[in-house]
Short mmCIF file of C-alpha atoms and ligand atoms in Angstrom, two decimals:
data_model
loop_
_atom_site.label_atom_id
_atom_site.label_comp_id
_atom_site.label_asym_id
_atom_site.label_seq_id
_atom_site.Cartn_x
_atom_site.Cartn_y
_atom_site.Cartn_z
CA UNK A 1 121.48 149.58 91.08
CA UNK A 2 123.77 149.31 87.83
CA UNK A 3 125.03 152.89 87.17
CA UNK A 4 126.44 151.82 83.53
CA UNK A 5 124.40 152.92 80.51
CA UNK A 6 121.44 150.80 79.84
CA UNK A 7 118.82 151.70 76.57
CA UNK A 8 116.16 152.13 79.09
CA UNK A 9 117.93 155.34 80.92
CA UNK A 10 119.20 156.86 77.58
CA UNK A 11 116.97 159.96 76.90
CA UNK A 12 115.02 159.31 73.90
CA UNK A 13 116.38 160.73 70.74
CA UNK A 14 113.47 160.16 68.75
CA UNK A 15 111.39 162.38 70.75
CA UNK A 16 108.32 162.10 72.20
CA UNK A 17 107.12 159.05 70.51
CA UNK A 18 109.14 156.73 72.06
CA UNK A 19 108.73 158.23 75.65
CA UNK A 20 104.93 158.11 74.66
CA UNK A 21 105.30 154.42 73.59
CA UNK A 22 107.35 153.69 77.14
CA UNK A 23 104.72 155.36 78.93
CA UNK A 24 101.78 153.60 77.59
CA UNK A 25 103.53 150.57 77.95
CA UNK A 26 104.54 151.11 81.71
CA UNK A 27 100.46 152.06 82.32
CA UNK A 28 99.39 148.64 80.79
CA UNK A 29 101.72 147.03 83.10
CA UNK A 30 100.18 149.25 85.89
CA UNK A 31 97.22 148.20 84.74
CA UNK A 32 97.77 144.49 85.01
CA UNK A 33 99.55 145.23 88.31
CA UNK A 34 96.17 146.97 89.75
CA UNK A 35 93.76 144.58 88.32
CA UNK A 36 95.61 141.59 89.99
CA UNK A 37 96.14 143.73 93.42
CA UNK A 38 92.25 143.78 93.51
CA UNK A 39 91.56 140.54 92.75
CA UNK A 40 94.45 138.95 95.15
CA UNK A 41 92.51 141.22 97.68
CA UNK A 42 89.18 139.79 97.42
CA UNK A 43 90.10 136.09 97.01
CA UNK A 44 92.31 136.43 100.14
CA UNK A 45 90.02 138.49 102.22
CA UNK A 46 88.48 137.09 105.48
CA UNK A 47 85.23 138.93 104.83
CA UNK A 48 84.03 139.68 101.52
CA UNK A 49 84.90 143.33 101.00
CA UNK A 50 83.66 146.04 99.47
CA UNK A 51 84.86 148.88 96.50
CA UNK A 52 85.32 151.13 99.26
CA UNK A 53 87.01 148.73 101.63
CA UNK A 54 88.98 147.91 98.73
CA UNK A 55 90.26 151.06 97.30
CA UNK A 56 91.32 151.74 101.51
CA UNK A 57 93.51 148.55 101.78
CA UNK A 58 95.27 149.25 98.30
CA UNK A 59 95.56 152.93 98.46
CA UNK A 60 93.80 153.24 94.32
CA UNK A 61 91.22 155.54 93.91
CA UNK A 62 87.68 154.70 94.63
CA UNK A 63 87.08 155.13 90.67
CA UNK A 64 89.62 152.44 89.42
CA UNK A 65 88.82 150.08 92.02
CA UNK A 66 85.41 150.55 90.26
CA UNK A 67 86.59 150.12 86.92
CA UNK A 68 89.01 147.10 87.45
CA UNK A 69 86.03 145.30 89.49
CA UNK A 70 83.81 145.72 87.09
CA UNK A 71 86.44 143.66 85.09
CA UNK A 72 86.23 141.25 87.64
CA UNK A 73 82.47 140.96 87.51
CA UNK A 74 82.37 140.68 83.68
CA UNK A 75 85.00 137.89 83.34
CA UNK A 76 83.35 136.12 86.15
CA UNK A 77 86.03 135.90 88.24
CA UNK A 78 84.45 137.49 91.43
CA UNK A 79 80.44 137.67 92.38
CA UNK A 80 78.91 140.70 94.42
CA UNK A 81 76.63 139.33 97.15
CA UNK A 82 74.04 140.81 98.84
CA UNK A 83 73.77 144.81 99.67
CA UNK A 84 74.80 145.46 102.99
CA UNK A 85 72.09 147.63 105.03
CA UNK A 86 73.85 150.48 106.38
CA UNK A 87 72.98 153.46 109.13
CA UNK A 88 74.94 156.03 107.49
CA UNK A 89 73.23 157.95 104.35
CA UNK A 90 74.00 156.69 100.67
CA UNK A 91 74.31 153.80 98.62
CA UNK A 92 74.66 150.37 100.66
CA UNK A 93 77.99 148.70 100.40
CA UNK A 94 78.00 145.28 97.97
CA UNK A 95 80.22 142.78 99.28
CA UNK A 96 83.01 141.22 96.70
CA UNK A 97 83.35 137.72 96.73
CA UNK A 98 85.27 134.65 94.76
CA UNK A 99 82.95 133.65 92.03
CA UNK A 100 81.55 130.13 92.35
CA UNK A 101 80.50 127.86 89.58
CA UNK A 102 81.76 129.89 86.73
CA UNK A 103 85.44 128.76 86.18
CA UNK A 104 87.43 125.39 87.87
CA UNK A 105 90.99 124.27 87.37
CA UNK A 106 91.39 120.51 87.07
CA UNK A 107 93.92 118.70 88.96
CA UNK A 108 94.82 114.99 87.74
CA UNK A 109 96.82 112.47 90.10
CA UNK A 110 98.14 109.25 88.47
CA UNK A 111 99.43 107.11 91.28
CA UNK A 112 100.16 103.68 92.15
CA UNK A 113 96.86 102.11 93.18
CA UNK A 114 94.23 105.47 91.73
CA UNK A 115 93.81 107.97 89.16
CA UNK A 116 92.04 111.00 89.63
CA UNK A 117 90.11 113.69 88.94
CA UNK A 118 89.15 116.70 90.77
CA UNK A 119 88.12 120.19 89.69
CA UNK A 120 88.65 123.17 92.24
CA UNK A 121 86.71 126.61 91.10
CA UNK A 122 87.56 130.15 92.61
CA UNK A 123 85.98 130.03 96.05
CA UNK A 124 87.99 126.83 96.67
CA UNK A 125 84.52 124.57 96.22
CA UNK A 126 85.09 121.12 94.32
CA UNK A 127 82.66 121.22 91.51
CA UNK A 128 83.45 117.72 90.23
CA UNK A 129 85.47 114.32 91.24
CA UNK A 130 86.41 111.17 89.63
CA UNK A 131 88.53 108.45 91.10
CA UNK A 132 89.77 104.95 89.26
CA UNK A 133 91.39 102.30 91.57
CA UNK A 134 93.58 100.10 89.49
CA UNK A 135 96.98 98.27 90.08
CA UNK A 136 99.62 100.92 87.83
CA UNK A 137 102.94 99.40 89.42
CA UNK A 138 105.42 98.57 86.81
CA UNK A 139 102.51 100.11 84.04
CA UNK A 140 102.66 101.07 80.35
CA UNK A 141 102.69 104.81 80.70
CA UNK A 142 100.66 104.73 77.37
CA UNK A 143 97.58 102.74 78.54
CA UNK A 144 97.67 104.85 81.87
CA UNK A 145 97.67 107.97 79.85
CA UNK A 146 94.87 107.03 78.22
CA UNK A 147 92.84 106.31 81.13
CA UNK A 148 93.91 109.67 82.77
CA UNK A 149 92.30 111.30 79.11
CA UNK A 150 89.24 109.28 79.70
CA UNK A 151 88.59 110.31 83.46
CA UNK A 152 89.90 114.09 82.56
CA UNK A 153 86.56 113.69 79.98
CA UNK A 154 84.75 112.75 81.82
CA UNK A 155 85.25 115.70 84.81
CA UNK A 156 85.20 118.52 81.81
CA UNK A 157 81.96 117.01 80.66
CA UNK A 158 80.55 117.51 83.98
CA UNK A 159 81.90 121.09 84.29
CA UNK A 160 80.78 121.80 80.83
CA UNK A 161 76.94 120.38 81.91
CA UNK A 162 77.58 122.64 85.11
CA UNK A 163 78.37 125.66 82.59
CA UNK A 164 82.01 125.88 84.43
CA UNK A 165 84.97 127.08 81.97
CA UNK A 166 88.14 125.33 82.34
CA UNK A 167 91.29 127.62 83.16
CA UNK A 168 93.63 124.59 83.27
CA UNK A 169 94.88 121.46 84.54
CA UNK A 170 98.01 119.70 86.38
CA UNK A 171 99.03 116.29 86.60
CA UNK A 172 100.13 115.13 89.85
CA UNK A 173 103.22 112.07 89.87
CA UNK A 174 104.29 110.08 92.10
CA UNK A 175 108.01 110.75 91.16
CA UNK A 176 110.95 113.53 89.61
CA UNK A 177 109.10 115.73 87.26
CA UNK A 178 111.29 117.95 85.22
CA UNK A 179 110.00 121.38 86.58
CA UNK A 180 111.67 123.11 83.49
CA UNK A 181 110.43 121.33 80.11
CA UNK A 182 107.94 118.78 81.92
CA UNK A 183 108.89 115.50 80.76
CA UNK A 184 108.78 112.89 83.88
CA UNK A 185 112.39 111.80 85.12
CA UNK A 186 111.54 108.57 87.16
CA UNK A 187 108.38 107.20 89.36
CA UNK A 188 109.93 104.50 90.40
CA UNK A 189 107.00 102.90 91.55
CA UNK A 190 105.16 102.83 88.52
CA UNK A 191 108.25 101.99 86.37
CA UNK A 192 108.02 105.10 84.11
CA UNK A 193 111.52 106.81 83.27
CA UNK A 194 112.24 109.89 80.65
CA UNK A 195 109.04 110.17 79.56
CA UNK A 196 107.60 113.32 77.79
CA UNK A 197 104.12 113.05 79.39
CA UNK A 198 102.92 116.49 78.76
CA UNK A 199 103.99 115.09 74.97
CA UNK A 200 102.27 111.91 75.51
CA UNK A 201 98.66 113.68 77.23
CA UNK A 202 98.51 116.26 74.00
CA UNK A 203 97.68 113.05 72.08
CA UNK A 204 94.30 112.84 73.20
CA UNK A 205 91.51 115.72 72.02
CA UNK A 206 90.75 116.54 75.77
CA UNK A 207 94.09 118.22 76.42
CA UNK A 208 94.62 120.21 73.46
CA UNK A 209 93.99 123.37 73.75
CA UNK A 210 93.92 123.13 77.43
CA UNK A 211 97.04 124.12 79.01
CA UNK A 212 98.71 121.53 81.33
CA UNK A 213 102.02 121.40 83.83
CA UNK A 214 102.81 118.54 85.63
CA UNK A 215 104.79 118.57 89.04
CA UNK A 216 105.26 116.22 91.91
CA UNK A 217 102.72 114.75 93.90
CA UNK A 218 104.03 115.45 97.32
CA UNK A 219 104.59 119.06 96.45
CA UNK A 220 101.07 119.27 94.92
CA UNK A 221 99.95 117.70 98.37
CA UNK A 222 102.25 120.03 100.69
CA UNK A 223 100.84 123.16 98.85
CA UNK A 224 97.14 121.61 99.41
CA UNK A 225 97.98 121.12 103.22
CA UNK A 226 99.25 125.01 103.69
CA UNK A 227 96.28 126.42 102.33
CA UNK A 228 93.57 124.54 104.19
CA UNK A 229 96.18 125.27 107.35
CA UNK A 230 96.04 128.94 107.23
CA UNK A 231 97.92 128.57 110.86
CA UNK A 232 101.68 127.22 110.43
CA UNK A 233 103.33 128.24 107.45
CA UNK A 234 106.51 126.33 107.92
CA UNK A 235 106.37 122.49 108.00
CA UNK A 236 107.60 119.13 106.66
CA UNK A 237 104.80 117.05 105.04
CA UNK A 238 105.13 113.25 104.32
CA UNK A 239 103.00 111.99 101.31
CA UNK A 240 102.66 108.15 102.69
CA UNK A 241 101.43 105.46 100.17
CA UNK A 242 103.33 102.44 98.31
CA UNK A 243 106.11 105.53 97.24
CA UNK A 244 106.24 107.89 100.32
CA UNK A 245 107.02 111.87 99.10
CA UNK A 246 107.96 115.53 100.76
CA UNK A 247 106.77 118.51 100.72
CA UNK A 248 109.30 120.81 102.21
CA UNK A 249 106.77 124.17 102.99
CA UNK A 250 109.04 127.43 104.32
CA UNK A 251 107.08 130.33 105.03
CA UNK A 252 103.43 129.30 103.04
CA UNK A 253 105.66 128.29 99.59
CA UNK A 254 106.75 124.89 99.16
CA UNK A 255 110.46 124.60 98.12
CA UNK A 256 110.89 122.92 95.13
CA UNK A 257 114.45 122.97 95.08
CA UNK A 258 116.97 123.54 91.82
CA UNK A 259 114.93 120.94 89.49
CA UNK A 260 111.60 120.50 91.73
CA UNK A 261 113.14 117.03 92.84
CA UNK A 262 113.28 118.41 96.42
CA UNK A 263 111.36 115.90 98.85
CA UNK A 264 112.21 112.22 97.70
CA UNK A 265 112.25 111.00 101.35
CA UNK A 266 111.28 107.93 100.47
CA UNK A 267 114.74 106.95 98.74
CA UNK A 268 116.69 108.49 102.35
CA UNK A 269 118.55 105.91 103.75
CA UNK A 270 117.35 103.81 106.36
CA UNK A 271 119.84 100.80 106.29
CA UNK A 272 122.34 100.88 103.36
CA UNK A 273 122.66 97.23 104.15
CA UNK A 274 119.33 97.00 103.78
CA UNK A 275 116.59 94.92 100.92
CA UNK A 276 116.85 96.63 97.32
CA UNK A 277 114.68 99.37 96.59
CA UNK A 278 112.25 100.42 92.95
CA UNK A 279 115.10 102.97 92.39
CA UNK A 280 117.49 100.53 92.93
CA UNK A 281 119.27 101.67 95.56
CA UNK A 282 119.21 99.59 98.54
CA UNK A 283 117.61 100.68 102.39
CA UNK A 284 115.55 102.75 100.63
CA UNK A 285 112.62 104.16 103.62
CA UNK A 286 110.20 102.80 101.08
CA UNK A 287 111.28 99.42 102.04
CA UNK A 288 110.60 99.90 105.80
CA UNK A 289 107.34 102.29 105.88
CA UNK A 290 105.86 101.98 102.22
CA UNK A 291 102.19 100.55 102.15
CA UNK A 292 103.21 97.21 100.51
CA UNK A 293 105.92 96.77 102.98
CA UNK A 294 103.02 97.47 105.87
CA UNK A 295 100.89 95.41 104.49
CA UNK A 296 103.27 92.44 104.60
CA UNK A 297 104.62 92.65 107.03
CA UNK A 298 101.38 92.87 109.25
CA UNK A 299 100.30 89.66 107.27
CA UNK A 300 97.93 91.60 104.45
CA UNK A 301 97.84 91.78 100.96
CA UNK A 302 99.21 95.17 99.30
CA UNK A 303 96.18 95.11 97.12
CA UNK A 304 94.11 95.77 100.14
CA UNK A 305 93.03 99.33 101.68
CA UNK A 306 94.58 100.91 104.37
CA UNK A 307 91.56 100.87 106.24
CA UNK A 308 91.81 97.00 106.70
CA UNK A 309 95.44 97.65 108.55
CA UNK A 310 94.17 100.04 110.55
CA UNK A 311 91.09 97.85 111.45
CA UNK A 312 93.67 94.67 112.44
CA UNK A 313 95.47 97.79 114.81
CA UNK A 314 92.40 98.58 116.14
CA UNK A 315 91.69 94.46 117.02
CA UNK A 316 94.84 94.84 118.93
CA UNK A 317 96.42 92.22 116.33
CA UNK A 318 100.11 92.06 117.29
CA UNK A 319 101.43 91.46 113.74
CA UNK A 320 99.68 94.37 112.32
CA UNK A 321 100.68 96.57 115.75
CA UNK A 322 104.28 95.45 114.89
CA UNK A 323 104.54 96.30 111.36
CA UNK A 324 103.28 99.54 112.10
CA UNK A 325 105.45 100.38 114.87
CA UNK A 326 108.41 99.21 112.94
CA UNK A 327 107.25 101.40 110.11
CA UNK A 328 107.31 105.12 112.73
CA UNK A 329 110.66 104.36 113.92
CA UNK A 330 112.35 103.94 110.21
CA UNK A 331 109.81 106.97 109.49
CA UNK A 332 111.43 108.84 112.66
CA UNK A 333 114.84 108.03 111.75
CA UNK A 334 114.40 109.47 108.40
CA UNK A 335 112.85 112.39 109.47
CA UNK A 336 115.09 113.44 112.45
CA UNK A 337 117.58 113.20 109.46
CA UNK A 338 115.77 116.22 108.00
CA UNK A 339 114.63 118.10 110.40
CA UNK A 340 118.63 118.34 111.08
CA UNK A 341 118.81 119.91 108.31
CA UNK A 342 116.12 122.45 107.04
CA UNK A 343 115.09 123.35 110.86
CA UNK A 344 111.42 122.51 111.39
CA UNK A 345 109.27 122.05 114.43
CA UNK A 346 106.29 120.59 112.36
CA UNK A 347 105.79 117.53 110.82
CA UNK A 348 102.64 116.58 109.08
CA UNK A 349 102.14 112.99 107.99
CA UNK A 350 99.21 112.56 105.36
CA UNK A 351 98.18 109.56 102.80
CA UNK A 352 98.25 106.39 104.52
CA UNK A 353 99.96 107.90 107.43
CA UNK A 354 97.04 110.03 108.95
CA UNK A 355 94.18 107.19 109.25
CA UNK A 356 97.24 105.05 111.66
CA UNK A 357 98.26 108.20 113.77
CA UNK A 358 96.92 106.25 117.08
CA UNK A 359 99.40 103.90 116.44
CA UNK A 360 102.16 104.98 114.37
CA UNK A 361 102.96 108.59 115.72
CA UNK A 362 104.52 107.55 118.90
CA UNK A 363 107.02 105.53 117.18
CA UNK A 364 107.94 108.73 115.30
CA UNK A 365 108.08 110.90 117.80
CA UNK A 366 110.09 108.84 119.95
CA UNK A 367 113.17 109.12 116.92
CA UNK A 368 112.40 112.66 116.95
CA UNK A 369 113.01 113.12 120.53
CA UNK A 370 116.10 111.03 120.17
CA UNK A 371 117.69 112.33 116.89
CA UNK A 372 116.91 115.78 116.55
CA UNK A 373 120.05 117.77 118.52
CA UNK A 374 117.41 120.58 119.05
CA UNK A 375 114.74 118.59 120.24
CA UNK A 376 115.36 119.67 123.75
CA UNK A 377 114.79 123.12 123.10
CA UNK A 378 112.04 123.07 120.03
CA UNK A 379 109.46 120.29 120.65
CA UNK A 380 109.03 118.71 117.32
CA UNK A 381 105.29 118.19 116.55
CA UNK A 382 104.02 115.64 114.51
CA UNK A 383 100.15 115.88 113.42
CA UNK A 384 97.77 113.95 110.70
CA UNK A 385 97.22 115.83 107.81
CA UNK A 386 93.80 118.08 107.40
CA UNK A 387 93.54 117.40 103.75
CA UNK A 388 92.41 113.55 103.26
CA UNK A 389 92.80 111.52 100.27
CA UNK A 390 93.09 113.48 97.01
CA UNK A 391 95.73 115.86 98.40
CA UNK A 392 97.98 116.22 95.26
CA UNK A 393 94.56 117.00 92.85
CA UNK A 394 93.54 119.20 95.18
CA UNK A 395 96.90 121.11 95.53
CA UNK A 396 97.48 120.33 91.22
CA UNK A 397 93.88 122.37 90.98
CA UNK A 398 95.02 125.39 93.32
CA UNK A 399 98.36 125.56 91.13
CA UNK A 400 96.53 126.26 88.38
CA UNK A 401 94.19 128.59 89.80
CA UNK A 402 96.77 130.49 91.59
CA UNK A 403 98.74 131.12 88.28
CA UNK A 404 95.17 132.90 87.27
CA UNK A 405 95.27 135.19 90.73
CA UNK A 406 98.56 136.15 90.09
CA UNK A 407 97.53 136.80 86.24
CA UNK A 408 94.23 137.29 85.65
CA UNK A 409 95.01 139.80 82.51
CA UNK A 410 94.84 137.58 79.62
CA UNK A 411 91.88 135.48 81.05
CA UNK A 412 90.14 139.04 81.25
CA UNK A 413 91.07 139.86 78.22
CA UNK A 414 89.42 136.57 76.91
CA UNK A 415 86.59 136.76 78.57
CA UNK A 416 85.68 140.41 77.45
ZN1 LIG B 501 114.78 103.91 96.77
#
């Protein structure tokens, strides 16, 4: 603790006025402290709990628990369910719960062969989906813009018809999104570079007004995966598609690193001497275990799903057994790489990656168990992903609504 002279620990001069001002001040700020204490409590709560149950876990009074969930109620951010029938005298306890239906954060993913649409409300239902294939490699970022407004219509028209109020919405990209001022760096894939997109979206009626942040898709993905985990907190995830992303996740957050660049596994080296690369670097892993480079290489067209590689696999065709198995070990070698260096013992492999676990994970594995100096005393485990396709709207959606939990003050205040 400083011990110099700061204005805060000067008596006041003045009197009691500015003590009085200080004091109020510091009780709004307990205020907004409490209010998000209680509602943190019964969003995270394995069964719904009640005011009582409340004000014991928190230590407030049973009379501002009262007050700050009736807050709660009236801004529609919680529900009370049924009475609970109790053998004791007085009033039967009311359960708290998330409310459902009333408000939904959006989360938008533009990548290289979909845009999306997904909206997420408070008890972590999704109350509306849309989902665009299209080829967007090498794309002009103003026509694909465009068509995210469109779909991003589209999905607030159905919440609006639902009577669902819209708290937010974050754009998902497949590449280095400046976590500071927002404007996209590179997707390399697409062909965008230093593009103000959170400029460029504001353009169209449907996001202004409507607060946005963009961030990277494999983080948004990552953060998705730890939440519908609940069990390991600490793990590597792999975004796999035509780009292939990280999520580095240390203890339930995901780290982000300095810029929130962290995670570009797919431009690790595999082979400097290696074919060229979208980010023109050259051995890129993209160029070993990206889906176009699959898809070739087992004798398929990029354009085509994933499902029809994993079909060939399951025919026992050799090309398409080969391509995949070529595709884990540059995968493994990559990853052993990392899991040298941020200490690990869980890998999670998601996109593409989770519908070909019969037949790529070995492959990756075996790297592991060859690469990782620690290997022989931490066993390295390598699952498919829970969450399926959609990951990064799904994890864009919970961004946004966990900004609310953490400060639910000025949507209360709104909604009073
Ligand atoms: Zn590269």
């Amino acid at each position: 603790m400083s011990t110099g002279p700061s204005p805060a620990r000067r008596p006041a001069r003045s009197g009691g006025k500015r003590a009085g001002d200080r004091s109020a001040a510091r009780q709004a700020s307990l205020r907004v402290h409490n209010l998000t204490l209680v509602l943190r409590h019964i969003l995270e709560a394995t069964s719904p709990p009640s005011r009582a149950d409340i004000a014991t876990a928190t230590g407030l009074t049973r009379a501002t628990v009262s007050v700050l969930v009736d807050r709660l109620l009236r801004a529609e951010l919680i529900r009370e369910l049924e009475p609970l029938t109790q053998q004791r005298a007085g009033r039967p306890a009311i359960p708290l719960a998330p409310a459902s239906g009333t408000i939904a954060a959006i989360g938008i993913e533009v990548n290289v062969d979909y845009l999306g649409g997904c909206a997420l409300d408070l008890a972590g239902e999704q109350v509306a989906e849309r989902i665009v294939t299209g080829d967007f490699r090498n794309s002009d970022p103003r026509l694909v813009l465009a068509r995210v407004a469109a779909l991003a219509a589209e999905v607030m028209t159905d919440l609006q018809n639902d009577g669902i109020r819209v708290v937010g919405a974050c754009l998902a990209l497949p590449g280095l999104v400046d976590s500071r001022s927002g404007p996209l760096r590179h997707a390399p894939n697409l062909g965008w570079r230093d593009l103000d997109v959170g400029l460029m979206l504001r353009e169209h009626a449907v996001f202004r007004g409507l607060p946005v942040r963009l961030a990277n898709e494999a983080n948004l993905a990552a953060r998705a995966e730890a939440t519908a985990d609940g069990e390991t907190d600490t793990f590597l995830y792999v975004s796999g598609d035509t780009g292939i992303g990280a999520g580095i996740v240390l203890n339930g957050e995901v780290y982000r690193g300095r810029h929130g660049w962290s995670g570009e596994i797919g431009h690790t080296v595999v082979d400097p001497s290696g074919p060229l690369c979208s980010c023109g670097a050259t051995g890129c892993l993209e160029r070993y275990a990206g889906k176009d480079v699959l898809m070739l290489e087992a004798g398929l067209s990029p354009d085509q799903p994933i499902g029809v590689l994993v079909e060939a696999a399951e025919r026992g065709d050799e090309r398409a057994l080969r391509s995949i198995t070529d595709a884990g070990r540059a995968l493994g070698v990559a990853l052993a790489n990392l899991v040298n260096l941020v200490d690990v013992d869980q890998i999670v492999l998601g996109g593409i990656y989770a519908p070909l676990e019969p037949y790529l994970f070995d492959a990756v594995v075996a790297q592991l168990r060859a690469r990782v100096l620690s290997a022989p005393w931490a066993t390295v485990t390598v699952r498919a992903a829970k969450v399926g396709a959609g990951a990064a709207m799904v994890g864009g959606a919970q961004a946004v609504l966990r900004r609310l939990i953490e400060d639910p003050a000025s949507w209360v205040a709104g909604s009073a």
